[in-house]
Coordinates of C-alpha atoms in Angstrom, one line a residue:
X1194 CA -33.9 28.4 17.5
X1195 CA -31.9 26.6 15.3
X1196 CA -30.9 28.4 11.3
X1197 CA -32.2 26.1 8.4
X1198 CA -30.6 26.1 5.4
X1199 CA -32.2 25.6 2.0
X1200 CA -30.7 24.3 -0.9
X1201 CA -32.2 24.8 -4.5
X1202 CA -32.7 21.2 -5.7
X1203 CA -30.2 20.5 -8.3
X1204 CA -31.3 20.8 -12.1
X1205 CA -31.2 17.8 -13.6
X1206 CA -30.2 17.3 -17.2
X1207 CA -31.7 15.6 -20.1
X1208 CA -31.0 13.9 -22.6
X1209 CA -31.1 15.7 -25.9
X1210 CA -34.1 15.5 -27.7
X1211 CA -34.7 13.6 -31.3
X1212 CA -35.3 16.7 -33.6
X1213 CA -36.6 14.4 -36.7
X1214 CA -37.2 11.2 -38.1
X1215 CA -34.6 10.1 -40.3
X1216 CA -36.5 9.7 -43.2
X1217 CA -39.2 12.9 -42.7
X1218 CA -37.4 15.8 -44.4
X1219 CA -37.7 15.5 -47.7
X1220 CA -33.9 16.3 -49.2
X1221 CA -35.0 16.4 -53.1
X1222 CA -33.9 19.7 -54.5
X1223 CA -36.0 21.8 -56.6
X1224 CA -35.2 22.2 -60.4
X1225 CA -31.9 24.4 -61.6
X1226 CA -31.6 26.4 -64.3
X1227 CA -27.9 25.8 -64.5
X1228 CA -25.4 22.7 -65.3
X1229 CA -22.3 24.0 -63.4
X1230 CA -22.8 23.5 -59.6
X1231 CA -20.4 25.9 -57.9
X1232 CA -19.1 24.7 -54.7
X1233 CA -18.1 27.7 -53.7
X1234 CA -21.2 29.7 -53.6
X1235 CA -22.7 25.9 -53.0
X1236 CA -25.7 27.3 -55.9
X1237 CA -26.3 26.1 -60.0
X1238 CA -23.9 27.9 -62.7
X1239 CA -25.7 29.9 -65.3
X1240 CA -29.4 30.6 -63.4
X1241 CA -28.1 34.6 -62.6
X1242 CA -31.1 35.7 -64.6
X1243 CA -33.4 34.8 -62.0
X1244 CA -33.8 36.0 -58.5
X1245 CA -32.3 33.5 -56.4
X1246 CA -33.9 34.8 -53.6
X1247 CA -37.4 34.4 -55.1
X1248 CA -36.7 31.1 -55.3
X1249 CA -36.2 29.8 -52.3
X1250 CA -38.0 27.5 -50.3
X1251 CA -39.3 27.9 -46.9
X1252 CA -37.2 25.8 -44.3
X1253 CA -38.7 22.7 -43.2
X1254 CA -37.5 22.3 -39.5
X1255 CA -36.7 24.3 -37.0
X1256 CA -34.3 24.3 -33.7
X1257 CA -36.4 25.5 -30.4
X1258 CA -33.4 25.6 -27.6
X1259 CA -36.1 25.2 -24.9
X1260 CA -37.4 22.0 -26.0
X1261 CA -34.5 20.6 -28.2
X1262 CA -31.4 21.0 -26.1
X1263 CA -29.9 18.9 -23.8
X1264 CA -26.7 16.5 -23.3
X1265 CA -25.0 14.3 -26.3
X1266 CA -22.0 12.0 -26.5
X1267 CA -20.2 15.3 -26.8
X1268 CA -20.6 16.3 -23.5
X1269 CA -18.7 12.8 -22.4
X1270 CA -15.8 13.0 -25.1
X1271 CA -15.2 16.2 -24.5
X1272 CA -15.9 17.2 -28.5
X1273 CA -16.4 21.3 -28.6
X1274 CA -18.0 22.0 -31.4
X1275 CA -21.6 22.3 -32.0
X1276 CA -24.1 20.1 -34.2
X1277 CA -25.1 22.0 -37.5
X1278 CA -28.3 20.0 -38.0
X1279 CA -29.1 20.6 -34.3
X1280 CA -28.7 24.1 -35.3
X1281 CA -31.0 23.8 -37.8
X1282 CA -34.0 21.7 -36.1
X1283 CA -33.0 18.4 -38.1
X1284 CA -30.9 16.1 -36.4
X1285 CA -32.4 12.6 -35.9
X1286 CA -29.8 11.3 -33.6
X1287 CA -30.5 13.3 -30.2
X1288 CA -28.3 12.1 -27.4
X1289 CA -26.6 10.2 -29.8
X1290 CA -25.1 12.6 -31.6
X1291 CA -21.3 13.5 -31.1
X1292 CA -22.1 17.0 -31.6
X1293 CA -23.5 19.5 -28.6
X1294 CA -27.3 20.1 -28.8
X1295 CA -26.8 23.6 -27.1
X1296 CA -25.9 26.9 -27.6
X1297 CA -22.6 28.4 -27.4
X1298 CA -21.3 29.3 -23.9
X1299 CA -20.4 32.9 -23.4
X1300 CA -16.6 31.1 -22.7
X1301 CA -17.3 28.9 -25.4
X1302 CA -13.8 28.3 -27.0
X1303 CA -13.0 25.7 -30.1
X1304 CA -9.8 24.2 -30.6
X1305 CA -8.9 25.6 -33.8
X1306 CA -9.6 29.6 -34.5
X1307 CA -9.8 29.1 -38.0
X1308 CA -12.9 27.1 -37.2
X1309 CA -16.4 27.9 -36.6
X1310 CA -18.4 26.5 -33.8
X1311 CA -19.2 24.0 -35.9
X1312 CA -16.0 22.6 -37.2
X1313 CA -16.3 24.2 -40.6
X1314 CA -13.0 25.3 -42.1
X1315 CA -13.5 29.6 -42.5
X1316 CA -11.8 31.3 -45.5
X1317 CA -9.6 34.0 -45.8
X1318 CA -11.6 36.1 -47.4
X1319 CA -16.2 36.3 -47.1
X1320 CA -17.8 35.4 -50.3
X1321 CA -19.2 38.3 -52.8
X1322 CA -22.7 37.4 -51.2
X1323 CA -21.7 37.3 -47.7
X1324 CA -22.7 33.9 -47.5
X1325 CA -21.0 30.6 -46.5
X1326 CA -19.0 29.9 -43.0
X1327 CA -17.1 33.6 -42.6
X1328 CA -13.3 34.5 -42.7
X1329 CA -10.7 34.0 -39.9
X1330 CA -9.2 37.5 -40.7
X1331 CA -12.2 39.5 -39.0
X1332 CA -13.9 38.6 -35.9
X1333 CA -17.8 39.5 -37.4
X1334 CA -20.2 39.2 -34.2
X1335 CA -23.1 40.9 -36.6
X1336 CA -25.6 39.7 -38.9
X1337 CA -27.3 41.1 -41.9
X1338 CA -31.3 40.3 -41.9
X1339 CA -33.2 40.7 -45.0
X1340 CA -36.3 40.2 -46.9
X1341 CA -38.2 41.5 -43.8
X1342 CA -42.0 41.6 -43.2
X1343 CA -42.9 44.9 -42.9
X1344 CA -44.9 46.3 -39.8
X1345 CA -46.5 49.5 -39.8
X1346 CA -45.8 49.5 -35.5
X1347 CA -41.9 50.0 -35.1
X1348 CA -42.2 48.9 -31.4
X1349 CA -43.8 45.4 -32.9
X1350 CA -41.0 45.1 -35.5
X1351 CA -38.1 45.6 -32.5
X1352 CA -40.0 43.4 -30.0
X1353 CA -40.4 40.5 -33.1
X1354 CA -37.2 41.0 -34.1
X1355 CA -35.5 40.2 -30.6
X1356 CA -37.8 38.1 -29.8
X1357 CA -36.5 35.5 -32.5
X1358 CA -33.1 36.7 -33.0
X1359 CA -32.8 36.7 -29.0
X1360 CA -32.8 32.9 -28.6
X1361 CA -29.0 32.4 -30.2
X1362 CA -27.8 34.7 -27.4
X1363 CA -27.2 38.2 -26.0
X1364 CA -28.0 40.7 -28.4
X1365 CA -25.7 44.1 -27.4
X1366 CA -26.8 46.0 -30.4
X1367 CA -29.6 45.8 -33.3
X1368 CA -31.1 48.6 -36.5
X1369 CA -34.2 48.1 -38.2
X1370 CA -33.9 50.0 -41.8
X1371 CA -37.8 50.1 -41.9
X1372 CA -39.2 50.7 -45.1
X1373 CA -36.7 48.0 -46.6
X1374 CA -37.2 45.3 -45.0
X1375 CA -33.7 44.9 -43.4
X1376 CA -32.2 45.1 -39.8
X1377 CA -28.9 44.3 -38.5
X1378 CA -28.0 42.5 -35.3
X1379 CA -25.2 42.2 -33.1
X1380 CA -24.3 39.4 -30.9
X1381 CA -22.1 39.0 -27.6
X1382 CA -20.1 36.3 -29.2
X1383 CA -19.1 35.6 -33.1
X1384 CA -20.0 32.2 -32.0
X1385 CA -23.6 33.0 -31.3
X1386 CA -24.0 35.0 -34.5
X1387 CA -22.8 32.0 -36.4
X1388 CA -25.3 29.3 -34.4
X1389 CA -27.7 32.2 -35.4
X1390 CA -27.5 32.6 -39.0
X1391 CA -27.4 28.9 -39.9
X1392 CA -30.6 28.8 -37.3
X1393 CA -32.9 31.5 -38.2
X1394 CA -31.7 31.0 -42.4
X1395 CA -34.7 30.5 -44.4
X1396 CA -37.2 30.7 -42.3
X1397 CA -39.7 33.1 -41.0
X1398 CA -40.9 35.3 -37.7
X1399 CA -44.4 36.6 -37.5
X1400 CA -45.4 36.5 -41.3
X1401 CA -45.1 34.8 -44.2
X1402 CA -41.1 35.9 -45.3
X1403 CA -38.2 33.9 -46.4
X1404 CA -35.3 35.3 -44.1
X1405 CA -31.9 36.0 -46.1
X1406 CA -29.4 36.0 -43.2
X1407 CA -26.1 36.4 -44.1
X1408 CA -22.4 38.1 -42.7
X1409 CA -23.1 41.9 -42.5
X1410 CA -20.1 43.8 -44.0
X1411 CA -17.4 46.3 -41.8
X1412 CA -19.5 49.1 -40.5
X1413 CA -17.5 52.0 -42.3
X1414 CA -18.6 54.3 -39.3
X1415 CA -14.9 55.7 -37.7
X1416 CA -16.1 55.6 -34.1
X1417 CA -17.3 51.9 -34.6
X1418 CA -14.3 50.9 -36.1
X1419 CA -12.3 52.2 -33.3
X1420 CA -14.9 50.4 -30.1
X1421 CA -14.3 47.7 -32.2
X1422 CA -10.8 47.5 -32.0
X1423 CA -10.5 48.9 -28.4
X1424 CA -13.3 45.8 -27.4
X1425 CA -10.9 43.5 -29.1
X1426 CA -8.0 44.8 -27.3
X1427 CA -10.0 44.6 -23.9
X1428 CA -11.2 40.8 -24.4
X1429 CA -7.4 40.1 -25.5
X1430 CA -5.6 41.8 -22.4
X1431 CA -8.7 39.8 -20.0
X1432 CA -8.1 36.8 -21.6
X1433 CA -3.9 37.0 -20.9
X1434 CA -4.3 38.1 -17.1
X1435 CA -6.5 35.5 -16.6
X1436 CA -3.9 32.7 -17.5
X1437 CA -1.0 34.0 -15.7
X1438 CA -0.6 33.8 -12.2
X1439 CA 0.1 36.9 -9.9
X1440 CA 3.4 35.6 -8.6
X1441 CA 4.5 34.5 -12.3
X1442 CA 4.3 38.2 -13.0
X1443 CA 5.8 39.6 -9.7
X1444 CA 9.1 36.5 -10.5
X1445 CA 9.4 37.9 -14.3
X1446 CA 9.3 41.3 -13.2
X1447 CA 11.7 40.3 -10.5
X1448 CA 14.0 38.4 -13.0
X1449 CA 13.5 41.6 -15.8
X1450 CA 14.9 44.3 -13.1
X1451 CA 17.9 42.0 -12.1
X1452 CA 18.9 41.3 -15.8
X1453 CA 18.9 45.4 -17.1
X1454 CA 20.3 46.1 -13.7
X1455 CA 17.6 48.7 -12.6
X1456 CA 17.8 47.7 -8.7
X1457 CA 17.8 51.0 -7.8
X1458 CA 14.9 52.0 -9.8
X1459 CA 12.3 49.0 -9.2
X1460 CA 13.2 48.8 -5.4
X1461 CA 13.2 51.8 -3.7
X1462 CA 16.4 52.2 -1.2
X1463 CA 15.8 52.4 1.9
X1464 CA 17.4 54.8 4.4
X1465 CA 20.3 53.3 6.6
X1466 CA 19.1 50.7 9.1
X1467 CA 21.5 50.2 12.5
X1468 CA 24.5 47.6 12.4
X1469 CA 22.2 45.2 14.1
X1470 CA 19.5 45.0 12.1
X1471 CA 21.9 44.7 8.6
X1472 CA 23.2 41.8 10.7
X1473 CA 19.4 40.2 10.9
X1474 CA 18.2 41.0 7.4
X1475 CA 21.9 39.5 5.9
X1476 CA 20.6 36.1 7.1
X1477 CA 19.1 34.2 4.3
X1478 CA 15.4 33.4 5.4
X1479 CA 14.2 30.0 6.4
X1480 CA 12.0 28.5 3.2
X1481 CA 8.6 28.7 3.8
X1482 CA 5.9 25.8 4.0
X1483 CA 4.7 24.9 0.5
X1484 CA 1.1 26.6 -0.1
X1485 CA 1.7 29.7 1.5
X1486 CA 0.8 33.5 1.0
X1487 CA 3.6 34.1 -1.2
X1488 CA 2.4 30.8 -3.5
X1489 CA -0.7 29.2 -4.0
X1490 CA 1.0 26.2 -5.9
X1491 CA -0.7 26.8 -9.2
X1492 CA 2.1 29.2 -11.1
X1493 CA 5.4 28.1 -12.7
X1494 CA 7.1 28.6 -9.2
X1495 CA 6.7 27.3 -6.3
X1496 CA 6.8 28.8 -2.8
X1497 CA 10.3 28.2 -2.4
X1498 CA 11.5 29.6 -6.0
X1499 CA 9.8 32.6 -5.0
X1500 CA 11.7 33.2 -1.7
X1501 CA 15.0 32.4 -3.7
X1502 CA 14.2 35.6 -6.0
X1503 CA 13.2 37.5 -3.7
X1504 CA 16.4 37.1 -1.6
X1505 CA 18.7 37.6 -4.9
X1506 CA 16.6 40.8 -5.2
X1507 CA 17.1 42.3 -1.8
X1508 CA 21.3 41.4 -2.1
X1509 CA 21.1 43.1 -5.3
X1510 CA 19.5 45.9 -3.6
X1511 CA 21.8 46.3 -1.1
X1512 CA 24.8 45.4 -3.7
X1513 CA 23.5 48.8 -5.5
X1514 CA 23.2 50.3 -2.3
X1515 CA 27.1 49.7 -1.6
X1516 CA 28.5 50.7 -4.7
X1517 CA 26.5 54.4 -4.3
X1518 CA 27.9 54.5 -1.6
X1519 CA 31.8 53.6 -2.8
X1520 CA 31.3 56.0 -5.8
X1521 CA 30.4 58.9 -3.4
X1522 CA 32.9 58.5 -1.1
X1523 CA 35.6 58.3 -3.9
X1524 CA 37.8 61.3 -3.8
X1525 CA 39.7 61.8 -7.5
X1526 CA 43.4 62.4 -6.8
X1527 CA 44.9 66.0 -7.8
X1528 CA 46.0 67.6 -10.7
X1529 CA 49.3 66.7 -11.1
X1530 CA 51.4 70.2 -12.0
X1531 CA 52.7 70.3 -15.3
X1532 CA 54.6 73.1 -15.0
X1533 CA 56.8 71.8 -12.0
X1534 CA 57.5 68.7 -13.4
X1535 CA 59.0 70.0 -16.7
X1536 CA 61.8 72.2 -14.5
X1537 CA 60.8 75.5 -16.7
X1538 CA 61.2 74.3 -19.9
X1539 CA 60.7 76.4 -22.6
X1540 CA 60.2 75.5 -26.2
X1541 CA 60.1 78.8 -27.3
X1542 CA 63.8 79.7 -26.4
X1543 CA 66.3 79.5 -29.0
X1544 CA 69.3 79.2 -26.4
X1545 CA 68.0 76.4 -25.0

């Protein structure tokens, strides 16, 4: 009887989907109290007085990943940023647009660092609020939630909580200050926090609230500041070894121990070997066929670079070897006597 094998069909991919009309959200804005618009904190000059948060408005559209994503002129041009209307339900171009209609990948990189995964340009510095695109000086992967619902079940706040703030991507850690109407969240990714708070700002989970999401602060807790940094240290070090190649390393460490002249200490010397086989291992080895074990063809150095150093090391070696062996077998020459060359002189003789 013969073995079938079964392939999963392949997943097919669609186009991005047409979020809005162009001309259905209504972009009028309500009425200021101020006449200085501050570009900064992108609000009216002079309307402190009132809550700003009171006033706010309800969002109008909404991004649903499961029925909105899909593929864009972005996937074709090779454009790595994100769209910021797709983000936030509203884009009328679909597969048109030039931006990605999808969420960050956990590998998601950008060009530019000092960019979100948007394009925006971050600051040095977050804003008083917390607002805006961020700062490049902090990697922030958490989000501050307020103006909660409350919900007298604690398991139903958690479950609606991740339920909407789970979309954007992997959640590793959340708190729910209940009583206040405020929780904290913690995504995989910075970039996924920042898809998140542009997604879920202004608008609402189970009830009837007006979500202020913003850039939560430093978490002034010692042991979190030090996972923090150790995380950061951990992703930096992965992200190195996985662009260099084993044999780059095993050449530079090769190169390093020839330079500071530590043969004897990064290759271990061997006990003495009969005349005959000295004689075999003096011959220089035959290069080896490109795309061997000792090269894959994808480092700096080839195959045959890497049997160069290799030789030069074991010489070296052996060069080490040699002189140990000179500098023990040295014998210092004797004392000459003092005494008998001077014929008994004696300075301390007045007759002489």
């Amino acid at each position: 009887m013969s073995e079938t094998t079964v392939t999963a069909p392949k997943r097919k991919l669609r186009p991005a989907r047409k979020q809005v009309a162009p001309d259905e959200i209504d972009k009028s804005e309500s009425v200021q109290a101020g006449k200085e618009y501050n570009i900064w904190y992108n609000k009216w000059a002079g309307g402190d007085k009132e809550d700003a948060l009171a006033n706010k408005t309800l969002s109008q559209s909404r991004c649903i990943i499961a029925r909105d994503a899909g593929y864009t002129r972005a996937d074709a041009t090779g454009n790595k940023y994100c769209c910021l209307f797709f983000a936030r339900g509203c884009c009328p171009y679909g597969h048109e647009c030039n931006y990605l209609h999808r969420l960050p990948l956990p590998n998601h990189t950008v060009p530019d660092n000092s960019r979100d995964c948007f394009g925006r340009e971050k600051h040095s510095d977050y804003r008083d609020d917390m607002g805006g695109v961020g700062s490049f000086n902090r990697v922030n992967r958490t989000l501050y939630i307020g103006k909660i619902a409350e919900s007298p079940d604690k398991n139903q706040a958690k479950e609606t909580l991740l339920r909407h703030f789970g979309e954007w991507g992997k959640i590793v850690k959340w708190n729910i200050l209940y009583q206040r109407g405020v929780a904290f969240v913690t995504y995989e990714s910075e970039h996924n926090a920042s898809f998140a708070k542009e997604a879920m700002a202004n608008q609402s989970m189970d009830g009837d609230e007006i979500l202020n999401v913003r850039w939560a602060t430093e978490d002034p807790n010692p042991g979190e500041i030090v996972a923090e940094q150790k995380r950061i240290e951990e992703v930096g070090q992965k992200a190195i070894s996985g662009m260099l190649d084993e044999n780059l390393v095993e050449a530079a460490q090769t190169i390093r121990a020839l330079e500071d002249g530590d043969e004897q200490d990064f290759y271990p010397i061997e006990p003495d070997k009969p005349e005959s086989e000295q004689e075999e291992e003096d011959i220089r080895p035959m290069k080896k066929a490109k795309n061997s074990e000792s090269g894959n063809g994808n480092g700096f150095f080839d195959a045959d670079a890497l049997d160069n150093l290799k030789f030069y090391a074991e010489m070296a070696k052996k060069q080490a070897e040699e002189e140990r062996e000179r500098v023990r077998e040295r014998k210092l020459p004797p004392k000459p006597a003092m005494a008998s060359l001077l014929g008994g002189y004696g300075s301390g003789e007045e007759s002489d």
